[in-house]
Tab-separated table of C-alpha atoms and ligand atoms in Angstrom:
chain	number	residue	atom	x	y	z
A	1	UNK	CA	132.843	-71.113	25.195
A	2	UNK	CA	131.396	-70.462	28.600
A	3	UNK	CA	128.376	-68.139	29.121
A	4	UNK	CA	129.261	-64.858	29.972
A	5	UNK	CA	127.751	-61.202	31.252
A	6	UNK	CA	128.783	-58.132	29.418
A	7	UNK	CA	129.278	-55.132	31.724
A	8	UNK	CA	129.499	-51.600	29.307
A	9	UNK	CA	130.669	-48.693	31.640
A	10	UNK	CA	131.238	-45.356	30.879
A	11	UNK	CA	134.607	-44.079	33.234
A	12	UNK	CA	137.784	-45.748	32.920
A	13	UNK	CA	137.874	-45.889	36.983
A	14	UNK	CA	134.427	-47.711	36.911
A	15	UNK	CA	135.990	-50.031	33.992
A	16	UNK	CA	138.987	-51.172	36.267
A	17	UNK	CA	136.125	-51.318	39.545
A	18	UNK	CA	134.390	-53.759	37.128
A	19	UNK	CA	137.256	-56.171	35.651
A	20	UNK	CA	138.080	-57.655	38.537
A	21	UNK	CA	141.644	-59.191	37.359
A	22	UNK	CA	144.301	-59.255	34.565
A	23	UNK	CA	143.567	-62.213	32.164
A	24	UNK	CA	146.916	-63.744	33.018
A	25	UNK	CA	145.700	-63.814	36.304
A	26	UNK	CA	142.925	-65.479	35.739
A	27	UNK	CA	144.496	-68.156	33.424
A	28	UNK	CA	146.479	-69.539	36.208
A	29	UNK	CA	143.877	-68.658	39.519
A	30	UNK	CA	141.562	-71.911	40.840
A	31	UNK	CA	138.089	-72.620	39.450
A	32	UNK	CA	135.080	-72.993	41.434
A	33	UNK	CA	133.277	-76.812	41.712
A	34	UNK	CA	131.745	-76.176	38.067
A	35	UNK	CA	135.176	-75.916	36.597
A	36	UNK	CA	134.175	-71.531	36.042
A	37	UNK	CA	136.139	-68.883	37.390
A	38	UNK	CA	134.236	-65.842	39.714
A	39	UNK	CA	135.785	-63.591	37.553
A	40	UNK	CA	135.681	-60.454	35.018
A	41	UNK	CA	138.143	-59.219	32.658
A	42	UNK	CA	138.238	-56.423	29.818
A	43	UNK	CA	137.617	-56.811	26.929
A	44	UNK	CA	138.986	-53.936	23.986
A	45	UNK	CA	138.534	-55.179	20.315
A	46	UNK	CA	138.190	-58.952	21.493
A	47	UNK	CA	140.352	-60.393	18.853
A	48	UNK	CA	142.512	-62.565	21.563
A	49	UNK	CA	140.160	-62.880	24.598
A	50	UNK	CA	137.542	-64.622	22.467
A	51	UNK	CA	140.307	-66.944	21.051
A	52	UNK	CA	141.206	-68.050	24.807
A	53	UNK	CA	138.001	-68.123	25.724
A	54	UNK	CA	136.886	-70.222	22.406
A	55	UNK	CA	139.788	-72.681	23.448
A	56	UNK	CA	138.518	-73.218	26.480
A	57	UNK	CA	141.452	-72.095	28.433
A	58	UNK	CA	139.656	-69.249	30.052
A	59	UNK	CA	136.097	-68.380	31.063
A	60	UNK	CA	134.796	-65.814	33.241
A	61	UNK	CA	131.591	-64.787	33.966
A	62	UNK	CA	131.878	-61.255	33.262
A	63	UNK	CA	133.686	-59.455	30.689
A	64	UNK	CA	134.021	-55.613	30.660
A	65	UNK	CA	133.492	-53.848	27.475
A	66	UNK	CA	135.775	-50.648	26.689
A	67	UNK	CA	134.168	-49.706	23.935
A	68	UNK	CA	131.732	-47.216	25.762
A	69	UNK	CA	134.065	-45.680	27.746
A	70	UNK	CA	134.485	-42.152	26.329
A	71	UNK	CA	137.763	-40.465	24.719
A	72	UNK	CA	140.182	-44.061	25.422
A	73	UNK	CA	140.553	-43.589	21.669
A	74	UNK	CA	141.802	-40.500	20.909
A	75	UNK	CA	144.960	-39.185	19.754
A	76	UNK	CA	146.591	-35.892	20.905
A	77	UNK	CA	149.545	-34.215	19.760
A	78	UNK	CA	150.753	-32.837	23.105
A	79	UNK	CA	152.534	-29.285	23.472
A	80	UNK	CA	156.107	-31.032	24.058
A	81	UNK	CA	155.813	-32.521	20.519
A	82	UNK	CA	154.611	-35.715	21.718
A	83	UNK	CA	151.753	-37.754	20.527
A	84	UNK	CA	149.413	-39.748	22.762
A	85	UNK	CA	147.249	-42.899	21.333
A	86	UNK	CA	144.252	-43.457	23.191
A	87	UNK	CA	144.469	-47.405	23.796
A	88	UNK	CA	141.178	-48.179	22.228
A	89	UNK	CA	142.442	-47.090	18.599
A	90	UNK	CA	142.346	-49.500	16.456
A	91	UNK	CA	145.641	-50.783	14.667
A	92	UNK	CA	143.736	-49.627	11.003
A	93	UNK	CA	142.838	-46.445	11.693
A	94	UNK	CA	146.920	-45.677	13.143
A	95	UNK	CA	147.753	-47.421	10.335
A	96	UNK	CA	146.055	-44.642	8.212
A	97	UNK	CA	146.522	-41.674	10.105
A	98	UNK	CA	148.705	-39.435	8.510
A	99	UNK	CA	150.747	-37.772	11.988
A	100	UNK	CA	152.271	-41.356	12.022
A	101	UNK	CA	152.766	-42.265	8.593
A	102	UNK	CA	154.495	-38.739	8.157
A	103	UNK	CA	156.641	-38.526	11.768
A	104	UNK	CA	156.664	-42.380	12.956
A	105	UNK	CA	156.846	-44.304	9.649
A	106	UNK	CA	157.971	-47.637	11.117
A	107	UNK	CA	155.250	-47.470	13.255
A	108	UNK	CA	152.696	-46.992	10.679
A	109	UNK	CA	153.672	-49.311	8.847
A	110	UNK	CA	154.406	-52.229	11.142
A	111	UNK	CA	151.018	-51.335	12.319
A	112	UNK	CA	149.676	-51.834	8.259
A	113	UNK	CA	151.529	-55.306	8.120
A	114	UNK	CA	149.925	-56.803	11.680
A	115	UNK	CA	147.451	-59.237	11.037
A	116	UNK	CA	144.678	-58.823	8.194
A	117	UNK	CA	142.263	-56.064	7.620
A	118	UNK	CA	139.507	-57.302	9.074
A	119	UNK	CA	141.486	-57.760	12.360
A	120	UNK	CA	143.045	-54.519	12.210
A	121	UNK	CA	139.817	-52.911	11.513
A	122	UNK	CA	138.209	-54.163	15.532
A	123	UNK	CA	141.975	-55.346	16.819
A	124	UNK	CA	142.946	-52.145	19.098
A	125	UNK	CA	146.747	-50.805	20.109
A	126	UNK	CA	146.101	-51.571	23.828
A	127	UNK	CA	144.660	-54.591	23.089
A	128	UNK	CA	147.725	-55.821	20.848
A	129	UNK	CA	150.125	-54.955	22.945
A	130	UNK	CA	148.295	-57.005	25.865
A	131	UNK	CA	147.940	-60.122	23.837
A	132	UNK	CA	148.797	-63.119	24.911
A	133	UNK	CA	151.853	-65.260	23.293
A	134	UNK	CA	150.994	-67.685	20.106
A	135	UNK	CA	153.370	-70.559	21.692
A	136	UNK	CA	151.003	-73.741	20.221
A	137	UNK	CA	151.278	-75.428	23.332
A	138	UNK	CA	150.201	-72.418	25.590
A	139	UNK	CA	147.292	-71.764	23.574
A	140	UNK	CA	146.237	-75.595	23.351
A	141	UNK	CA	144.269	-76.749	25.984
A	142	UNK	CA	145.862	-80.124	26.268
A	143	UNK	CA	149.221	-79.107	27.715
A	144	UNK	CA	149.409	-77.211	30.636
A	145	UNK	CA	152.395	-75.919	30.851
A	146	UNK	CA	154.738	-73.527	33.104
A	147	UNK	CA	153.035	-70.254	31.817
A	148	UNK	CA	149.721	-71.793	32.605
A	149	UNK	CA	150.402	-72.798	36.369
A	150	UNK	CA	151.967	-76.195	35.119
A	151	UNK	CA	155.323	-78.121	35.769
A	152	UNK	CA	156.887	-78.080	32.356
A	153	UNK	CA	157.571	-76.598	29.002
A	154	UNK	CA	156.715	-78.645	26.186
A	155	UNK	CA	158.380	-76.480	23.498
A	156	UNK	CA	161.954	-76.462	24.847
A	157	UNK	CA	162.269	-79.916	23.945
A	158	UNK	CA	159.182	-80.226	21.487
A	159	UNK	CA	158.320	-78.238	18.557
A	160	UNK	CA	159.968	-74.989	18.787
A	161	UNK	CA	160.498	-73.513	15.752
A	162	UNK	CA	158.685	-70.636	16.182
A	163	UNK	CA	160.256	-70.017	19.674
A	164	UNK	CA	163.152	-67.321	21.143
A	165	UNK	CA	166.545	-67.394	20.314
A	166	UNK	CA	167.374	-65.280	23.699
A	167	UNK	CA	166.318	-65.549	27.432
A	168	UNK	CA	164.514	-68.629	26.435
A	169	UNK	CA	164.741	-70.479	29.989
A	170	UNK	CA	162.599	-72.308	31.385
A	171	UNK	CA	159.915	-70.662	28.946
A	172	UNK	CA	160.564	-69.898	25.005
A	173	UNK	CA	157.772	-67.942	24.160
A	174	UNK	CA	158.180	-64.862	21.823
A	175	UNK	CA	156.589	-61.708	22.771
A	176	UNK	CA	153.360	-61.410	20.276
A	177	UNK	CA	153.185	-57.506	19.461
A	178	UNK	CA	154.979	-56.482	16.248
A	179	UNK	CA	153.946	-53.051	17.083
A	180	UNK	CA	156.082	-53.051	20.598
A	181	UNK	CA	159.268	-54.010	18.754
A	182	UNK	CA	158.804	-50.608	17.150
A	183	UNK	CA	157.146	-48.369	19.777
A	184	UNK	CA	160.196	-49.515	22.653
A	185	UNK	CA	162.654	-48.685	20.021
A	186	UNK	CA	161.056	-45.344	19.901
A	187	UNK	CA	160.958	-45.207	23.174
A	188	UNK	CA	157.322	-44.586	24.023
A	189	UNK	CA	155.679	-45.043	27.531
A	190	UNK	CA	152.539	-46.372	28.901
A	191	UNK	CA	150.162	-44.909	30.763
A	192	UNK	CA	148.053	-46.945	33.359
A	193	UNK	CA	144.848	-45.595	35.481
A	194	UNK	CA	143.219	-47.882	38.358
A	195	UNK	CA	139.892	-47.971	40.300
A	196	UNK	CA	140.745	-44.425	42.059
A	197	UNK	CA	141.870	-42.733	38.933
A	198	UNK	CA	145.398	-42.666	39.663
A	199	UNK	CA	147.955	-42.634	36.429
A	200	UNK	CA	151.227	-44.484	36.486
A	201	UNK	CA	153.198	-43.826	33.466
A	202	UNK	CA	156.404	-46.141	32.453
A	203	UNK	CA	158.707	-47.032	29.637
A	204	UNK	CA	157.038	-49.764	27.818
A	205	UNK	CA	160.098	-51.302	27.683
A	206	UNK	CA	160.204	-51.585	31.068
A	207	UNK	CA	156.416	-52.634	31.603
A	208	UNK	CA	157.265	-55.872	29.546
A	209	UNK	CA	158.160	-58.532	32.207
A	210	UNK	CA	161.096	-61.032	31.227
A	211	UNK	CA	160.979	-64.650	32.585
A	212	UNK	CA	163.268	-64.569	35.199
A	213	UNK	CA	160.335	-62.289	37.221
A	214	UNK	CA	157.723	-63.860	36.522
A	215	UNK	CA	157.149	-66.355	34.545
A	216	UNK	CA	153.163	-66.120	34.255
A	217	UNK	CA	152.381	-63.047	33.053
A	218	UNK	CA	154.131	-60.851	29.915
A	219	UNK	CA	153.389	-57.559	31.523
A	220	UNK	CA	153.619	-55.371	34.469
A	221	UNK	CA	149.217	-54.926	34.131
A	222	UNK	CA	147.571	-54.998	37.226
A	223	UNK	CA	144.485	-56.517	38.669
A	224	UNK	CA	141.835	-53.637	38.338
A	225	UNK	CA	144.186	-51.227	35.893
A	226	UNK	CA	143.298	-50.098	32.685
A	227	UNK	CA	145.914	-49.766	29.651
A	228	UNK	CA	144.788	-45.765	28.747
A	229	UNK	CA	147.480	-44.602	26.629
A	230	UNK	CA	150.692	-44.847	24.563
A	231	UNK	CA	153.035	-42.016	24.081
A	232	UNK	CA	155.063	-41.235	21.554
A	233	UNK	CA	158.276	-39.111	22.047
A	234	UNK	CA	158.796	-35.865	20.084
A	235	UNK	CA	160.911	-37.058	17.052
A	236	UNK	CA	163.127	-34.676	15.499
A	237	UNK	CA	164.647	-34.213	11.738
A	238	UNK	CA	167.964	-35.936	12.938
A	239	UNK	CA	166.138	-39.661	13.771
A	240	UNK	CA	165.726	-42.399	11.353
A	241	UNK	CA	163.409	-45.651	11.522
A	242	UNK	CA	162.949	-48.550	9.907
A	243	UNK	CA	160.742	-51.522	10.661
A	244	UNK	CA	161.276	-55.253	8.844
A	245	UNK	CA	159.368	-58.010	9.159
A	246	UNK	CA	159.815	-61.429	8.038
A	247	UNK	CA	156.825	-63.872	8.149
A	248	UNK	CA	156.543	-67.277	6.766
A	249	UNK	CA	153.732	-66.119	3.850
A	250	UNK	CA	153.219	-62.321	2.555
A	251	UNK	CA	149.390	-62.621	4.249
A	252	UNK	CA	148.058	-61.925	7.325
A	253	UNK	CA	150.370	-63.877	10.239
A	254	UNK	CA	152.987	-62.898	13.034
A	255	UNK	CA	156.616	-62.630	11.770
A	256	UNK	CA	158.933	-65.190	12.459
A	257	UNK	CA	161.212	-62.226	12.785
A	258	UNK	CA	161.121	-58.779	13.155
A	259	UNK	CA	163.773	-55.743	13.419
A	260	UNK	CA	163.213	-52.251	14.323
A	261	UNK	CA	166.296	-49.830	13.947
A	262	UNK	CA	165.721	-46.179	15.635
A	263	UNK	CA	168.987	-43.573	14.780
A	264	UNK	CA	170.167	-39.780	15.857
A	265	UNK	CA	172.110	-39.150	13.460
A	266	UNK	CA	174.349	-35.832	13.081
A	267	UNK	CA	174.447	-33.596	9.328
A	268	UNK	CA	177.804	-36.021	8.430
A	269	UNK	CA	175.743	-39.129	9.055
A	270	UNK	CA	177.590	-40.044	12.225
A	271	UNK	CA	175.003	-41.813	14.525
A	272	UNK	CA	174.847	-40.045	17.945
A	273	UNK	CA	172.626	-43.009	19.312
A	274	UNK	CA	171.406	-46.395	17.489
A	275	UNK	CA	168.238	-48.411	18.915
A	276	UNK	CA	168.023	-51.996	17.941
A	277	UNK	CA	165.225	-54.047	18.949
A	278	UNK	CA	164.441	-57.683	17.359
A	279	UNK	CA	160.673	-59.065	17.963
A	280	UNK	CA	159.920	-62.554	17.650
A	281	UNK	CA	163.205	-63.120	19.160
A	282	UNK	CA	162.579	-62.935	23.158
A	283	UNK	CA	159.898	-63.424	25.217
A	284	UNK	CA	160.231	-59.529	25.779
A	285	UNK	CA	161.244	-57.709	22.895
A	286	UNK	CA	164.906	-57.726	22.620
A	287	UNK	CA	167.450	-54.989	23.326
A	288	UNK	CA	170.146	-55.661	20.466
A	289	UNK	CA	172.568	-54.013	23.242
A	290	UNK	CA	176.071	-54.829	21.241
A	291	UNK	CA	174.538	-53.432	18.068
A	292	UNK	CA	173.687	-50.401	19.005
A	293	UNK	CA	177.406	-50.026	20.801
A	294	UNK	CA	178.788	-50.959	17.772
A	295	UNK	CA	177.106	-48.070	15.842
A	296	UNK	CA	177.194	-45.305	18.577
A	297	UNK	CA	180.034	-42.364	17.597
A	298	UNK	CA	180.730	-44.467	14.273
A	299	UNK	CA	179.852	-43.117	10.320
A	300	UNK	CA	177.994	-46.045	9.237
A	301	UNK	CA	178.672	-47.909	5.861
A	302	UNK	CA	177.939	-51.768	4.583
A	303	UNK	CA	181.157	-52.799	6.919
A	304	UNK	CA	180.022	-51.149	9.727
A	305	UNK	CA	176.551	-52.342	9.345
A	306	UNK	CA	177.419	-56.217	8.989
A	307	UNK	CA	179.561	-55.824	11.952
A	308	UNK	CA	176.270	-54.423	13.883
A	309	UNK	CA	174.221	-57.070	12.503
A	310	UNK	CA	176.306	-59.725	13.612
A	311	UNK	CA	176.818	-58.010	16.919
A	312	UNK	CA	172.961	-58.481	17.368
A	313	UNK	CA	173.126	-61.974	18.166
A	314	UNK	CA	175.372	-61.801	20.957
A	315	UNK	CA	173.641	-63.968	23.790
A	316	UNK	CA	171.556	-65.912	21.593
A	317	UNK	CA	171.052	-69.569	22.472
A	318	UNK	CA	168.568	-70.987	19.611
A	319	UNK	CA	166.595	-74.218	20.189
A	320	UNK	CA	166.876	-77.585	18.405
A	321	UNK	CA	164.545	-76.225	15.573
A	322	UNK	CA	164.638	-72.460	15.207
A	323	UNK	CA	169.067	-71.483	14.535
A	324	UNK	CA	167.530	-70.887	11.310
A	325	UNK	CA	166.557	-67.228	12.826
A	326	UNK	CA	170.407	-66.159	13.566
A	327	UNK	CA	170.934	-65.951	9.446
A	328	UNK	CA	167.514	-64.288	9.077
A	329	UNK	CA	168.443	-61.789	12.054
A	330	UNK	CA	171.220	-60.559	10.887
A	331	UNK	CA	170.533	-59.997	7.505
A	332	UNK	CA	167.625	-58.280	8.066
A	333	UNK	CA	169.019	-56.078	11.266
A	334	UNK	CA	172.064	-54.876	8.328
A	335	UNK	CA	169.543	-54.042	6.256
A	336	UNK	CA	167.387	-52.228	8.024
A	337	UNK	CA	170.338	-50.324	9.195
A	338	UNK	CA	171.539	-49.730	5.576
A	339	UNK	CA	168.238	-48.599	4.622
A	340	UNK	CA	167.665	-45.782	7.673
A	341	UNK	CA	171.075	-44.574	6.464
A	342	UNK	CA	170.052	-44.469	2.679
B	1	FAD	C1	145.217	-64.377	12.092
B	1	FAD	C2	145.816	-63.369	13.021
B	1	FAD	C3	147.012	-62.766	12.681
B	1	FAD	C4	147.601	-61.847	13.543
B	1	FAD	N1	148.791	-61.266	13.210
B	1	FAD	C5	149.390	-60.393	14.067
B	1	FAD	C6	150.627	-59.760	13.750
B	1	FAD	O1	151.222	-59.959	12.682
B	1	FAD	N2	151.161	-58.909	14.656
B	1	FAD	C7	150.539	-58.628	15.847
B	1	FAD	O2	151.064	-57.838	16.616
B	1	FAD	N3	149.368	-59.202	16.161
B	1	FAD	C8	148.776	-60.058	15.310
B	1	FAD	N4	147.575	-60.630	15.645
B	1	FAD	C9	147.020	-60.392	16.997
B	1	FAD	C10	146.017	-59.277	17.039
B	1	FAD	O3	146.595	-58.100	16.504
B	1	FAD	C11	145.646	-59.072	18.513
B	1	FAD	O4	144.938	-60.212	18.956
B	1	FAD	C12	144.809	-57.842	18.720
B	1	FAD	O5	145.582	-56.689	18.413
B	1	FAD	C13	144.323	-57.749	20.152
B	1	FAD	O6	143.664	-56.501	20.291
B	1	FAD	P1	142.151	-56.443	20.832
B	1	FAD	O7	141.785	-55.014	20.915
B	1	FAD	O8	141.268	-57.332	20.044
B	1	FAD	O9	142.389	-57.018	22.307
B	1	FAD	P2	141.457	-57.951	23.200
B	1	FAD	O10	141.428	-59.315	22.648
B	1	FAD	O11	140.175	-57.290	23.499
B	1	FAD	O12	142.344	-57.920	24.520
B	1	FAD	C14	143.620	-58.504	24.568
B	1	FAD	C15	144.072	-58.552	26.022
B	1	FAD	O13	144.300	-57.252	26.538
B	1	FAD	C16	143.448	-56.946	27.644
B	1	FAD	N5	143.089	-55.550	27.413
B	1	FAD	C17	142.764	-55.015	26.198
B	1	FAD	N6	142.694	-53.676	26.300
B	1	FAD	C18	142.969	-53.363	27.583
B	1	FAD	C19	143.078	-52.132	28.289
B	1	FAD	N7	142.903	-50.961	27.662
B	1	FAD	N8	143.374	-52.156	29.610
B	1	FAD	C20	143.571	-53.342	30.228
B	1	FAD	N9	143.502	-54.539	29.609
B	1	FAD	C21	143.194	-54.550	28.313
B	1	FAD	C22	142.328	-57.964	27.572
B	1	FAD	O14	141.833	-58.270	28.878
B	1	FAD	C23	143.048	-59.163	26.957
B	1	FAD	O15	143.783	-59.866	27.919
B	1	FAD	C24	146.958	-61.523	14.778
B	1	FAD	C25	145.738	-62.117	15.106
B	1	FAD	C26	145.172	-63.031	14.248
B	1	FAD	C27	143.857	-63.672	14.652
B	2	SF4	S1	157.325	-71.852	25.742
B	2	SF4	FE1	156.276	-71.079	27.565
B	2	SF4	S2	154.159	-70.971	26.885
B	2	SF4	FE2	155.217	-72.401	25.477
B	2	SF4	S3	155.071	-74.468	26.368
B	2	SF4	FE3	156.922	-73.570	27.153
B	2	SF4	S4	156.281	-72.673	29.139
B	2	SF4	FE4	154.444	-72.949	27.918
């Protein structure tokens, strides 16, 4: 790892004055003569910017601490009904707090199965949501591949087992966040301030960037923007969640699949609107589009939820090594269905 300075500011303008680009950015910009890029870039709970920067496949020479910067952790339950997560609170302590165990279960509890305590304890919501994918050969410094700046994927034809099932052209990568497979089901937003303290707010869903534009980066971040906030709709007594995860071992890991089912559903159980989203599945996280048609206007039962569950593979092209997840998506999209119904 290179030698770095630590800048600690107090504003959230000063912190996006002081990082002066998006760590995607710098992954693919030029190096000076020493082989070190001018560059600074934030820093929240560190869990996945020291891992790039321990491989070697990043290293600026100035990273800007959050951690000082005042209220970027808070939560607020708004007057609409809505609840707003500072982006500096750590996955543990949403894990534990009881406004999202009792109103966005899935959430909570998705949150509770990411990583390991230790990591949840420092790792932070922004933070997780701005990771960078696991794809072995992205994170090894010995191939340089398309996402990096290079000519070529190695895992389309290499060891992909790990790898999306959709949109997986010319770059496989699944989208790293178990929390955002629940949160764009739920339909929560970001909101973004930069150097002059002006807020953008958007969709989250539509802040994820799919390969087709652009294949470097996951995320609509800017240079010199700080991730401030994630809000969570009102939910009322009508909607259902469930989040499933599948991983390869019960301990600390990423899933090898994961299924979050959001429904409205009216007193006789019909569902008025069905969100489906699959993680580990895309290199965004996926919009199970047919799925939720097939459930929209319907009463669901076991028939009707196999016939959604198959429907949520529509478009899928698997790799030579992971068609294993079309079985494993399906059965666990029908069950989570079955069991926000129960
Ligand atoms: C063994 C292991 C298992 C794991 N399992 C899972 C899992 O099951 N599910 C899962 O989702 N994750 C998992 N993770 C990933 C982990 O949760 C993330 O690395 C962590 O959440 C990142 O958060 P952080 O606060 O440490 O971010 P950092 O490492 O500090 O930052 C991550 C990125 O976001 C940028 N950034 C951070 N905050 C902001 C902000 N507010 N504004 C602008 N840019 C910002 C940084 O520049 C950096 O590029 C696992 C990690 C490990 C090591
Ligand atoms: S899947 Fe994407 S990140 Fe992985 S090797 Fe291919 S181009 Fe690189």
């Amino acid at each position: 790892m290179n030698q770095f300075a630590v800048a600690h500011t107090r504003t959230i303008p000063e912190a996006a004055s002081a990082a002066s680009v998006t760590v995607a950015h710098a992954m693919t910009m030029a190096t000076d003569g020493a082989g070190r890029t001018q560059l600074s870039v934030v820093k929240a709970g560190g869990i996945d910017l020291l891992d790039l920067l321990k491989e070697g496949l990043l290293a600026p020479t100035r990273v800007v601490n959050l951690n000082n910067v005042p209220g970027l952790g808070e939560i607020i339950e708004e007057e609409d009904g809505a609840v707003r997560i500072g982006s500096m609170a750590t996955l543990a302590s949403l894990a534990a707090l009881p406004i999202l165990r009792q109103r966005y279960p899935a959430l909570a509890g998705a949150l509770a199965e990411s990583a390991s305590p230790q990591i949840r304890n420092v790792a932070t919501l922004g933070g997780n949501l701005l990771q960078r994918p696991r794809c072995w050969y992205f994170r090894s410094h010995a191939f340089h591949c398309l996402r990096k700046g290079g000519g070529h994927c190695f895992a389309i034809s290499g060891e992909n087992q790990y790898h999306a099932i959709f949109n997986n052209m010319p770059c496989a990568i699944v989208h790293p966040s178990t929390a955002a497979t629940v949160l764009v089901a739920l339909g929560a937003t970001v909101e973004l301030m930069n150097t002059a303290g002006t807020k953008r707010q958007l969709l989250l869903e539509d802040f994820f960037v799919p390969v087709e534009r652009d294949l470097q980066r996951e995320n609509d971040l800017q240079p010199q923007e700080i991730l401030t906030a994630i809000r969570l709709p009102k939910v009322g007594p009508s909607l259902r969640m469930v989040h499933i995860k599948q991983g390869e071992k019960d301990s600390f890991d990423w899933p090898l699949a994961d299924v979050a089912v959001v429904l409205d559903l009216s007193p006789d159980s019909t569902c008025k609107r069905a969100s489906i989203i699959l993680g580990a599945a895309s290199p965004v996280p996926h919009r199970a589009k047919s799925a939720e048609a097939v459930l929209a206007g319907k009463r669901i039962d076991e028939g009707m939820a196999a016939q959604a569950a198959h429907a949520a593979l529509d478009g899928a092209t698997p790799l030579s090594k992971n068609a294993y997840k079309l079985s494993l998506f399906e059965t666990l999209v029908r069950r989570a269905i079955l069991k926000a119904v129960a």
